[in-house]
Amino acid sequence: MNKIKTAIIGAAGYTGGELLRILVNHPVCELVYVHSNSQKGKKVTQVHPDLIGDCDLVFTDEVDTNGIQAIFLGLPHGQTKSFLEEYPFSEETVIIDLSTDFRDESNGFIYGLPEVNSAKIKEAKKIANPGCFATGIQLALAPAIAAGWATGKVHISGITGSTGAGKKLAETSHFSYRSSNMSVYKLFTHQHLKEIRQTFSQLNSGFDAKLLFVPYRGNFPRGIWVTTYLSFEGTEEEARKVYQDFYKDAVFTYVSDQDIDMKQAVNTNKCIIYVQKEAGQLVVYSAIDNLLKGASGQAVQNFNLAFGLDEKTGLNLKSIAF
C-alpha cells in the first residue's frame, strides 16, 4: 500500500506530541510536514526530545494543502473553522479535528467515537474527535443508556491528569499546585456534557436523564478515571453480559471480570471498564489515557477507520503498568 501523505497542524503541544509519537511509527503514514506557529524553524526533537532518533522534521508555520491525504488539526478550540476557511483542503482529504468546534456534527463532520459511530467514520472525510472526559464517560455509560436503564439521575465523577489542561502553564497545572492536592472544577457544567448528551440521545431517542458530573483535577500527569452510578434493578451478571455484548466488536474497549486500575490504560489506546452492583446501584468504572484514547490515539484510530485499515494499526501500545 502507498503511504498516506499526512500533516499535523498544531503539533507542539501534548496532543501534537502524542500524534507524532504514533505517526512516525505508523506503517502506512508519511508525515509530510508538522505545523506550529510558536515553534517554527525548530527541530521537532527540540520540542519533543523523546523523539530523538525517530523524527528529523522541522516545524513550519506554512500550510500546504496540495497532495495532503490526511490532516490532523490540533488547534486551540474555536480556531478550526476559520483555519479551514483560509486553507481549503481537497474534498478527498480526510480531516480529523481534535478541537471542540465540530463535535456537534455541523459542517459535515461525523462524531468520531468508534464504539458507536464506526460505520459512519469509515465513510467520513471530516471527523470530529471526542473530548477526553467525554470518551471515558460515554464508554462507561453507553451500554446502559442504549438499554434504557438511565431513567433518573446519573451520577458521574471523573479525575484527570494535569496534561488534560494542555502544555501552556496555568496556576492549576503547576507542580506545586497539583502535587499532593485535588480540586473540583466546572461542577455540573463541564463542556463535554454537550457532546455526551448528543451521543446518548442518538443511542436512545427517549434519553432525558440528568447527568450530574463532578470533574476533579488529579495529582498525576496523565490518565482519566471515571466512576458512574445509577439505579438498577437487574443483577451484576446481567449488566456485565450487556456490556460485553455491546463492546464485543470494539478492539480497544474491554470489560474486565475483575477490579481495574488506571495504570492498565495509561500509555495505551484502551478503555478498560469494570461493572458492579451495589446498594441497588449499577456502578461502572472506566479508565483511559487522556492523551491517547482521549485524544491522539483515538484520532489515529479514526484515521485507520477512514482509510480502511485495521483499527489497531500503529496503536499496539503497552501500558506503563507500574
mmCIF file of C-alpha atoms in Angstrom:
data_model
loop_
_atom_site.group_PDB
_atom_site.id
_atom_site.type_symbol
_atom_site.label_atom_id
_atom_site.label_comp_id
_atom_site.label_asym_id
_atom_site.label_seq_id
_atom_site.Cartn_x
_atom_site.Cartn_y
_atom_site.Cartn_z
ATOM 1 C CA MET A 1 0.000 0.000 0.000
ATOM 2 C CA ASN A 2 1.209 3.502 -0.829
ATOM 3 C CA LYS A 3 1.830 5.578 2.250
ATOM 4 C CA ILE A 4 -0.798 8.179 3.168
ATOM 5 C CA LYS A 5 0.566 11.713 2.884
ATOM 6 C CA THR A 6 -0.257 13.298 6.229
ATOM 7 C CA ALA A 7 0.280 16.590 8.057
ATOM 8 C CA ILE A 8 -0.320 17.828 11.593
ATOM 9 C CA ILE A 9 -1.438 21.387 12.281
ATOM 10 C CA GLY A 10 -0.600 22.500 15.821
ATOM 11 C CA ALA A 11 1.929 19.823 16.713
ATOM 12 C CA ALA A 12 3.836 21.496 19.563
ATOM 13 C CA GLY A 13 1.522 20.633 22.471
ATOM 14 C CA TYR A 14 0.870 17.421 24.360
ATOM 15 C CA THR A 15 -1.663 16.008 21.901
ATOM 16 C CA GLY A 16 0.503 17.040 18.949
ATOM 17 C CA GLY A 17 3.460 15.296 20.551
ATOM 18 C CA GLU A 18 1.425 12.123 21.036
ATOM 19 C CA LEU A 19 0.293 12.239 17.405
ATOM 20 C CA LEU A 20 3.909 12.492 16.303
ATOM 21 C CA ARG A 21 4.976 9.586 18.508
ATOM 22 C CA ILE A 22 2.301 7.376 16.941
ATOM 23 C CA LEU A 23 2.531 8.536 13.344
ATOM 24 C CA VAL A 24 6.326 8.388 12.951
ATOM 25 C CA ASN A 25 5.973 4.638 13.560
ATOM 26 C CA HIS A 26 2.701 4.136 11.657
ATOM 27 C CA PRO A 27 3.409 1.706 8.795
ATOM 28 C CA VAL A 28 1.256 3.442 6.160
ATOM 29 C CA CYS A 29 1.610 7.096 7.192
ATOM 30 C CA GLU A 30 4.075 9.514 5.599
ATOM 31 C CA LEU A 31 4.421 12.696 7.639
ATOM 32 C CA VAL A 32 4.901 15.414 5.030
ATOM 33 C CA TYR A 33 5.132 18.319 7.483
ATOM 34 C CA VAL A 34 4.320 19.356 11.032
ATOM 35 C CA HIS A 35 2.998 22.830 11.694
ATOM 36 C CA SER A 36 3.441 25.173 14.623
ATOM 37 C CA ASN A 37 3.344 28.960 14.701
ATOM 38 C CA SER A 38 5.105 29.155 18.062
ATOM 39 C CA GLN A 39 7.911 26.678 17.242
ATOM 40 C CA LYS A 40 8.559 27.396 13.555
ATOM 41 C CA GLY A 41 12.103 26.678 12.459
ATOM 42 C CA LYS A 42 12.863 24.407 15.400
ATOM 43 C CA LYS A 43 13.579 20.726 15.041
ATOM 44 C CA VAL A 44 10.734 18.562 16.303
ATOM 45 C CA THR A 45 13.202 16.919 18.691
ATOM 46 C CA GLN A 46 13.919 20.272 20.343
ATOM 47 C CA VAL A 47 10.279 20.467 21.428
ATOM 48 C CA HIS A 48 9.630 16.726 21.825
ATOM 49 C CA PRO A 49 13.080 15.414 22.887
ATOM 50 C CA ASP A 50 11.797 11.845 23.375
ATOM 51 C CA LEU A 51 11.637 11.616 19.558
ATOM 52 C CA ILE A 52 15.414 11.811 19.148
ATOM 53 C CA GLY A 53 16.338 9.178 16.592
ATOM 54 C CA ASP A 54 12.739 8.824 15.413
ATOM 55 C CA CYS A 55 11.987 12.107 13.645
ATOM 56 C CA ASP A 56 14.121 14.585 11.694
ATOM 57 C CA LEU A 57 11.333 17.005 10.721
ATOM 58 C CA VAL A 58 11.414 20.745 11.407
ATOM 59 C CA PHE A 59 8.347 22.733 12.480
ATOM 60 C CA THR A 60 6.951 25.056 9.819
ATOM 61 C CA ASP A 61 4.375 27.847 10.025
ATOM 62 C CA GLU A 62 3.402 27.337 6.385
ATOM 63 C CA VAL A 63 0.340 25.330 5.351
ATOM 64 C CA ASP A 64 0.476 23.325 2.119
ATOM 65 C CA THR A 65 -2.815 21.732 1.059
ATOM 66 C CA ASN A 66 -1.534 20.153 -2.152
ATOM 67 C CA GLY A 67 -1.426 16.363 -2.184
ATOM 68 C CA ILE A 68 -2.272 16.020 1.514
ATOM 69 C CA GLN A 69 -4.488 12.977 2.031
ATOM 70 C CA ALA A 70 -4.983 13.338 5.790
ATOM 71 C CA ILE A 71 -4.728 16.323 8.107
ATOM 72 C CA PHE A 72 -4.857 16.295 11.908
ATOM 73 C CA LEU A 73 -5.920 19.603 13.425
ATOM 74 C CA GLY A 74 -4.647 20.325 16.927
ATOM 75 C CA LEU A 75 -5.610 23.977 17.003
ATOM 76 C CA PRO A 76 -6.992 25.794 20.059
ATOM 77 C CA HIS A 77 -10.755 25.484 20.500
ATOM 78 C CA GLY A 78 -12.633 27.933 18.297
ATOM 79 C CA GLN A 79 -9.949 28.296 15.612
ATOM 80 C CA THR A 80 -10.611 25.321 13.328
ATOM 81 C CA LYS A 81 -13.459 26.834 11.334
ATOM 82 C CA SER A 82 -11.507 29.950 10.362
ATOM 83 C CA PHE A 83 -8.429 27.842 9.577
ATOM 84 C CA LEU A 84 -10.377 25.644 7.150
ATOM 85 C CA GLU A 85 -11.887 28.716 5.528
ATOM 86 C CA GLU A 86 -8.404 30.162 4.992
ATOM 87 C CA TYR A 87 -6.877 26.871 3.858
ATOM 88 C CA PRO A 88 -9.425 24.793 1.892
ATOM 89 C CA PHE A 89 -8.239 21.208 1.505
ATOM 90 C CA SER A 90 -9.342 18.836 -1.235
ATOM 91 C CA GLU A 91 -12.739 17.207 -0.733
ATOM 92 C CA GLU A 92 -10.842 13.894 -0.709
ATOM 93 C CA THR A 93 -8.626 14.910 2.207
ATOM 94 C CA VAL A 94 -9.581 13.240 5.483
ATOM 95 C CA ILE A 95 -9.768 15.960 8.146
ATOM 96 C CA ILE A 96 -9.562 14.907 11.786
ATOM 97 C CA ASP A 97 -10.214 17.764 14.199
ATOM 98 C CA LEU A 98 -9.219 17.402 17.850
ATOM 99 C CA SER A 99 -10.922 20.634 18.997
ATOM 100 C CA THR A 100 -14.495 21.128 20.214
ATOM 101 C CA ASP A 101 -15.510 23.066 17.101
ATOM 102 C CA PHE A 102 -17.419 20.395 15.165
ATOM 103 C CA ARG A 103 -18.366 17.832 17.799
ATOM 104 C CA ASP A 104 -21.984 18.857 17.225
ATOM 105 C CA GLU A 105 -21.573 17.271 13.750
ATOM 106 C CA SER A 106 -22.010 20.596 11.971
ATOM 107 C CA ASN A 107 -20.341 21.417 8.618
ATOM 108 C CA GLY A 108 -20.439 17.782 7.524
ATOM 109 C CA PHE A 109 -18.356 16.397 10.403
ATOM 110 C CA ILE A 110 -19.021 12.972 11.935
ATOM 111 C CA TYR A 111 -18.521 12.492 15.676
ATOM 112 C CA GLY A 112 -15.551 10.158 15.969
ATOM 113 C CA LEU A 113 -16.415 7.750 18.772
ATOM 114 C CA PRO A 114 -15.597 4.415 17.063
ATOM 115 C CA GLU A 115 -17.506 2.230 19.523
ATOM 116 C CA VAL A 116 -20.727 3.999 18.474
ATOM 117 C CA ASN A 117 -20.067 5.502 15.031
ATOM 118 C CA SER A 118 -17.581 3.188 13.278
ATOM 119 C CA ALA A 119 -19.803 2.656 10.221
ATOM 120 C CA LYS A 120 -20.135 6.416 9.653
ATOM 121 C CA ILE A 121 -16.448 7.067 10.349
ATOM 122 C CA LYS A 122 -15.460 4.568 7.659
ATOM 123 C CA GLU A 123 -17.285 6.705 5.078
ATOM 124 C CA ALA A 124 -16.338 10.112 6.508
ATOM 125 C CA LYS A 125 -13.973 12.758 5.203
ATOM 126 C CA LYS A 126 -14.500 15.056 8.189
ATOM 127 C CA ILE A 127 -14.195 13.600 11.681
ATOM 128 C CA ALA A 128 -14.607 15.440 14.985
ATOM 129 C CA ASN A 129 -12.525 13.681 17.617
ATOM 130 C CA PRO A 130 -14.271 13.337 21.018
ATOM 131 C CA GLY A 131 -13.104 15.061 24.179
ATOM 132 C CA CYS A 132 -11.142 13.123 26.785
ATOM 133 C CA PHE A 133 -13.672 13.182 29.642
ATOM 134 C CA ALA A 134 -16.422 12.657 27.063
ATOM 135 C CA THR A 135 -14.733 9.473 25.842
ATOM 136 C CA GLY A 136 -14.315 7.976 29.313
ATOM 137 C CA ILE A 137 -17.869 8.854 30.363
ATOM 138 C CA GLN A 138 -19.592 7.775 27.147
ATOM 139 C CA LEU A 139 -17.839 4.417 27.100
ATOM 140 C CA ALA A 140 -18.692 3.869 30.769
ATOM 141 C CA LEU A 141 -22.395 4.540 30.177
ATOM 142 C CA ALA A 142 -23.224 3.826 26.515
ATOM 143 C CA PRO A 143 -24.475 0.228 27.046
ATOM 144 C CA ALA A 144 -26.640 1.319 29.989
ATOM 145 C CA ILE A 145 -28.088 4.228 28.004
ATOM 146 C CA ALA A 146 -28.786 2.047 24.965
ATOM 147 C CA ALA A 147 -30.521 -0.495 27.225
ATOM 148 C CA GLY A 148 -32.768 2.230 28.693
ATOM 149 C CA TRP A 149 -31.510 1.840 32.256
ATOM 150 C CA ALA A 150 -30.929 5.563 32.871
ATOM 151 C CA THR A 151 -34.369 6.820 33.882
ATOM 152 C CA GLY A 152 -33.451 9.254 36.646
ATOM 153 C CA LYS A 153 -30.270 10.907 37.783
ATOM 154 C CA VAL A 154 -26.911 9.578 36.621
ATOM 155 C CA HIS A 155 -24.050 10.367 38.982
ATOM 156 C CA ILE A 156 -20.588 10.770 37.444
ATOM 157 C CA SER A 157 -17.217 11.701 38.862
ATOM 158 C CA GLY A 158 -14.016 11.887 36.864
ATOM 159 C CA ILE A 159 -10.405 12.576 37.761
ATOM 160 C CA THR A 160 -7.998 13.795 35.081
ATOM 161 C CA GLY A 161 -4.251 14.212 34.956
ATOM 162 C CA SER A 162 -2.582 17.594 34.567
ATOM 163 C CA THR A 163 -1.799 17.060 30.854
ATOM 164 C CA GLY A 164 -5.534 17.432 30.234
ATOM 165 C CA ALA A 165 -5.105 21.169 30.822
ATOM 166 C CA GLY A 166 -2.637 21.468 27.932
ATOM 167 C CA LYS A 167 1.015 22.474 27.768
ATOM 168 C CA LYS A 168 0.541 26.171 28.472
ATOM 169 C CA LEU A 169 1.185 26.893 32.132
ATOM 170 C CA ALA A 170 -1.676 27.895 34.398
ATOM 171 C CA GLU A 171 -1.989 28.190 38.149
ATOM 172 C CA THR A 172 -3.853 24.887 38.486
ATOM 173 C CA SER A 173 -1.372 22.938 36.339
ATOM 174 C CA HIS A 174 1.814 23.894 38.209
ATOM 175 C CA PHE A 175 3.529 21.041 40.069
ATOM 176 C CA SER A 176 3.300 22.967 43.332
ATOM 177 C CA TYR A 177 -0.493 23.186 42.963
ATOM 178 C CA ARG A 178 -1.168 19.671 41.684
ATOM 179 C CA SER A 179 1.202 17.701 43.888
ATOM 180 C CA SER A 180 -0.475 16.184 46.978
ATOM 181 C CA ASN A 181 -3.660 18.040 46.026
ATOM 182 C CA MET A 182 -7.102 17.592 44.450
ATOM 183 C CA SER A 183 -9.759 20.093 43.418
ATOM 184 C CA VAL A 184 -13.126 20.293 41.654
ATOM 185 C CA TYR A 185 -13.802 22.470 38.623
ATOM 186 C CA LYS A 186 -16.785 23.184 36.342
ATOM 187 C CA LEU A 187 -19.188 21.409 38.698
ATOM 188 C CA PHE A 188 -22.173 20.011 36.692
ATOM 189 C CA THR A 189 -21.305 22.362 33.784
ATOM 190 C CA HIS A 190 -18.324 20.759 32.028
ATOM 191 C CA GLN A 191 -18.243 21.499 28.286
ATOM 192 C CA HIS A 192 -18.039 17.795 27.387
ATOM 193 C CA LEU A 193 -21.560 17.215 28.695
ATOM 194 C CA LYS A 194 -22.968 18.639 25.462
ATOM 195 C CA GLU A 195 -21.364 16.004 23.238
ATOM 196 C CA ILE A 196 -22.139 13.284 25.788
ATOM 197 C CA ARG A 197 -25.859 14.121 25.738
ATOM 198 C CA GLN A 198 -25.770 14.196 21.931
ATOM 199 C CA THR A 199 -24.410 10.637 21.762
ATOM 200 C CA PHE A 200 -26.793 9.345 24.420
ATOM 201 C CA SER A 201 -29.762 10.811 22.544
ATOM 202 C CA GLN A 202 -28.577 9.010 19.396
ATOM 203 C CA LEU A 203 -28.263 5.731 21.308
ATOM 204 C CA ASN A 204 -31.680 6.149 22.915
ATOM 205 C CA SER A 205 -34.156 8.667 21.497
ATOM 206 C CA GLY A 206 -36.008 8.742 24.816
ATOM 207 C CA PHE A 207 -32.945 9.668 26.852
ATOM 208 C CA ASP A 208 -33.687 12.535 29.258
ATOM 209 C CA ALA A 209 -31.791 11.579 32.423
ATOM 210 C CA LYS A 210 -29.946 14.271 34.347
ATOM 211 C CA LEU A 211 -26.146 13.904 34.199
ATOM 212 C CA LEU A 212 -24.545 15.102 37.419
ATOM 213 C CA PHE A 213 -20.843 15.284 36.612
ATOM 214 C CA VAL A 214 -18.164 16.248 39.135
ATOM 215 C CA PRO A 215 -14.764 16.742 37.408
ATOM 216 C CA TYR A 216 -11.613 16.603 39.543
ATOM 217 C CA ARG A 217 -8.047 17.712 38.882
ATOM 218 C CA GLY A 218 -5.774 14.825 39.818
ATOM 219 C CA ASN A 219 -2.237 14.954 41.173
ATOM 220 C CA PHE A 220 -0.773 12.849 38.337
ATOM 221 C CA PRO A 221 0.250 13.827 34.793
ATOM 222 C CA ARG A 222 -1.864 11.571 32.575
ATOM 223 C CA GLY A 223 -4.881 9.300 32.701
ATOM 224 C CA ILE A 224 -8.607 9.609 33.438
ATOM 225 C CA TRP A 225 -10.592 7.628 35.969
ATOM 226 C CA VAL A 226 -14.399 7.765 35.716
ATOM 227 C CA THR A 227 -16.922 6.451 38.258
ATOM 228 C CA THR A 228 -20.614 6.416 37.352
ATOM 229 C CA TYR A 229 -23.673 5.013 39.075
ATOM 230 C CA LEU A 230 -27.428 4.854 38.520
ATOM 231 C CA SER A 231 -30.381 2.965 39.952
ATOM 232 C CA PHE A 232 -30.602 -0.553 38.546
ATOM 233 C CA GLU A 233 -32.985 -3.434 39.229
ATOM 234 C CA GLY A 234 -31.097 -6.196 37.398
ATOM 235 C CA THR A 235 -28.163 -8.295 38.551
ATOM 236 C CA GLU A 236 -24.468 -7.607 38.199
ATOM 237 C CA GLU A 237 -24.132 -10.617 35.909
ATOM 238 C CA GLU A 238 -26.900 -9.330 33.617
ATOM 239 C CA ALA A 239 -25.273 -5.909 33.409
ATOM 240 C CA ARG A 240 -21.822 -7.325 32.658
ATOM 241 C CA LYS A 241 -23.273 -9.504 29.883
ATOM 242 C CA VAL A 242 -24.965 -6.476 28.281
ATOM 243 C CA TYR A 243 -21.689 -4.538 28.449
ATOM 244 C CA GLN A 244 -19.649 -7.381 26.988
ATOM 245 C CA ASP A 245 -22.144 -7.837 24.154
ATOM 246 C CA PHE A 246 -22.183 -4.088 23.422
ATOM 247 C CA TYR A 247 -18.396 -3.992 23.104
ATOM 248 C CA LYS A 248 -17.842 -7.404 21.515
ATOM 249 C CA ASP A 249 -16.559 -5.839 18.287
ATOM 250 C CA ALA A 250 -14.675 -2.950 19.940
ATOM 251 C CA VAL A 251 -10.949 -3.545 19.541
ATOM 252 C CA PHE A 252 -9.835 -1.150 22.288
ATOM 253 C CA THR A 253 -12.655 -1.237 24.863
ATOM 254 C CA TYR A 254 -12.554 -4.111 27.315
ATOM 255 C CA VAL A 255 -14.985 -5.140 30.056
ATOM 256 C CA SER A 256 -12.949 -6.676 32.851
ATOM 257 C CA ASP A 257 -14.103 -9.507 35.116
ATOM 258 C CA GLN A 258 -12.060 -8.116 37.998
ATOM 259 C CA ASP A 259 -11.277 -4.777 39.613
ATOM 260 C CA ILE A 260 -9.315 -2.398 37.416
ATOM 261 C CA ASP A 261 -6.866 0.446 37.940
ATOM 262 C CA MET A 262 -5.945 3.447 35.829
ATOM 263 C CA LYS A 263 -2.387 2.393 35.008
ATOM 264 C CA GLN A 264 -3.740 -0.530 32.992
ATOM 265 C CA ALA A 265 -4.876 2.034 30.419
ATOM 266 C CA VAL A 266 -2.208 4.753 30.673
ATOM 267 C CA ASN A 267 0.091 4.869 27.618
ATOM 268 C CA THR A 268 -2.401 2.816 25.576
ATOM 269 C CA ASN A 269 -5.430 3.442 23.374
ATOM 270 C CA LYS A 270 -7.551 1.198 25.590
ATOM 271 C CA CYS A 271 -10.637 1.935 27.614
ATOM 272 C CA ILE A 272 -10.937 -0.578 30.438
ATOM 273 C CA ILE A 273 -14.308 -0.951 32.161
ATOM 274 C CA TYR A 274 -15.495 -2.694 35.306
ATOM 275 C CA VAL A 275 -19.160 -3.158 36.254
ATOM 276 C CA GLN A 276 -20.608 -3.972 39.679
ATOM 277 C CA LYS A 277 -23.943 -3.845 41.507
ATOM 278 C CA GLU A 278 -24.052 -2.389 44.997
ATOM 279 C CA ALA A 279 -26.879 -0.955 47.152
ATOM 280 C CA GLY A 280 -29.350 -1.022 44.253
ATOM 281 C CA GLN A 281 -26.947 0.907 42.034
ATOM 282 C CA LEU A 282 -25.182 -0.102 38.861
ATOM 283 C CA VAL A 283 -21.637 1.196 39.380
ATOM 284 C CA VAL A 284 -19.364 1.450 36.339
ATOM 285 C CA TYR A 285 -15.693 2.416 36.337
ATOM 286 C CA SER A 286 -13.715 3.305 33.237
ATOM 287 C CA ALA A 287 -10.042 4.134 32.747
ATOM 288 C CA ILE A 288 -8.356 5.740 29.732
ATOM 289 C CA ASP A 289 -5.251 7.710 28.866
ATOM 290 C CA ASN A 290 -6.479 11.269 28.307
ATOM 291 C CA LEU A 291 -3.825 11.952 25.645
ATOM 292 C CA LEU A 292 -4.329 8.681 23.741
ATOM 293 C CA LYS A 293 -7.822 7.164 23.838
ATOM 294 C CA GLY A 294 -8.953 10.615 24.990
ATOM 295 C CA ALA A 295 -7.257 12.448 22.112
ATOM 296 C CA SER A 296 -4.409 11.450 19.777
ATOM 297 C CA GLY A 297 -4.734 7.654 19.920
ATOM 298 C CA GLN A 298 -8.432 7.856 19.149
ATOM 299 C CA ALA A 299 -7.652 10.303 16.330
ATOM 300 C CA VAL A 300 -5.330 7.719 14.757
ATOM 301 C CA GLN A 301 -7.971 5.024 15.332
ATOM 302 C CA ASN A 302 -10.350 7.230 13.327
ATOM 303 C CA PHE A 303 -7.642 7.729 10.679
ATOM 304 C CA ASN A 304 -7.346 3.948 10.367
ATOM 305 C CA LEU A 305 -11.105 3.531 10.002
ATOM 306 C CA ALA A 306 -11.384 6.311 7.416
ATOM 307 C CA PHE A 307 -8.682 4.711 5.237
ATOM 308 C CA GLY A 308 -9.966 1.146 5.557
ATOM 309 C CA LEU A 309 -7.066 -0.025 7.719
ATOM 310 C CA ASP A 310 -7.120 -2.367 10.675
ATOM 311 C CA GLU A 311 -8.206 -0.183 13.603
ATOM 312 C CA LYS A 312 -5.182 -1.185 15.666
ATOM 313 C CA THR A 313 -2.590 -0.194 13.046
ATOM 314 C CA GLY A 314 0.171 1.765 14.749
ATOM 315 C CA LEU A 315 -1.637 1.584 18.091
ATOM 316 C CA ASN A 316 -0.237 -1.571 19.689
ATOM 317 C CA LEU A 317 0.971 0.340 22.738
ATOM 318 C CA LYS A 318 1.929 -1.096 26.106
ATOM 319 C CA SER A 319 0.661 0.256 29.420
ATOM 320 C CA ILE A 320 3.188 1.576 31.914
ATOM 321 C CA ALA A 321 1.781 -0.970 34.457
ATOM 322 C CA PHE A 322 3.876 0.298 37.388
#
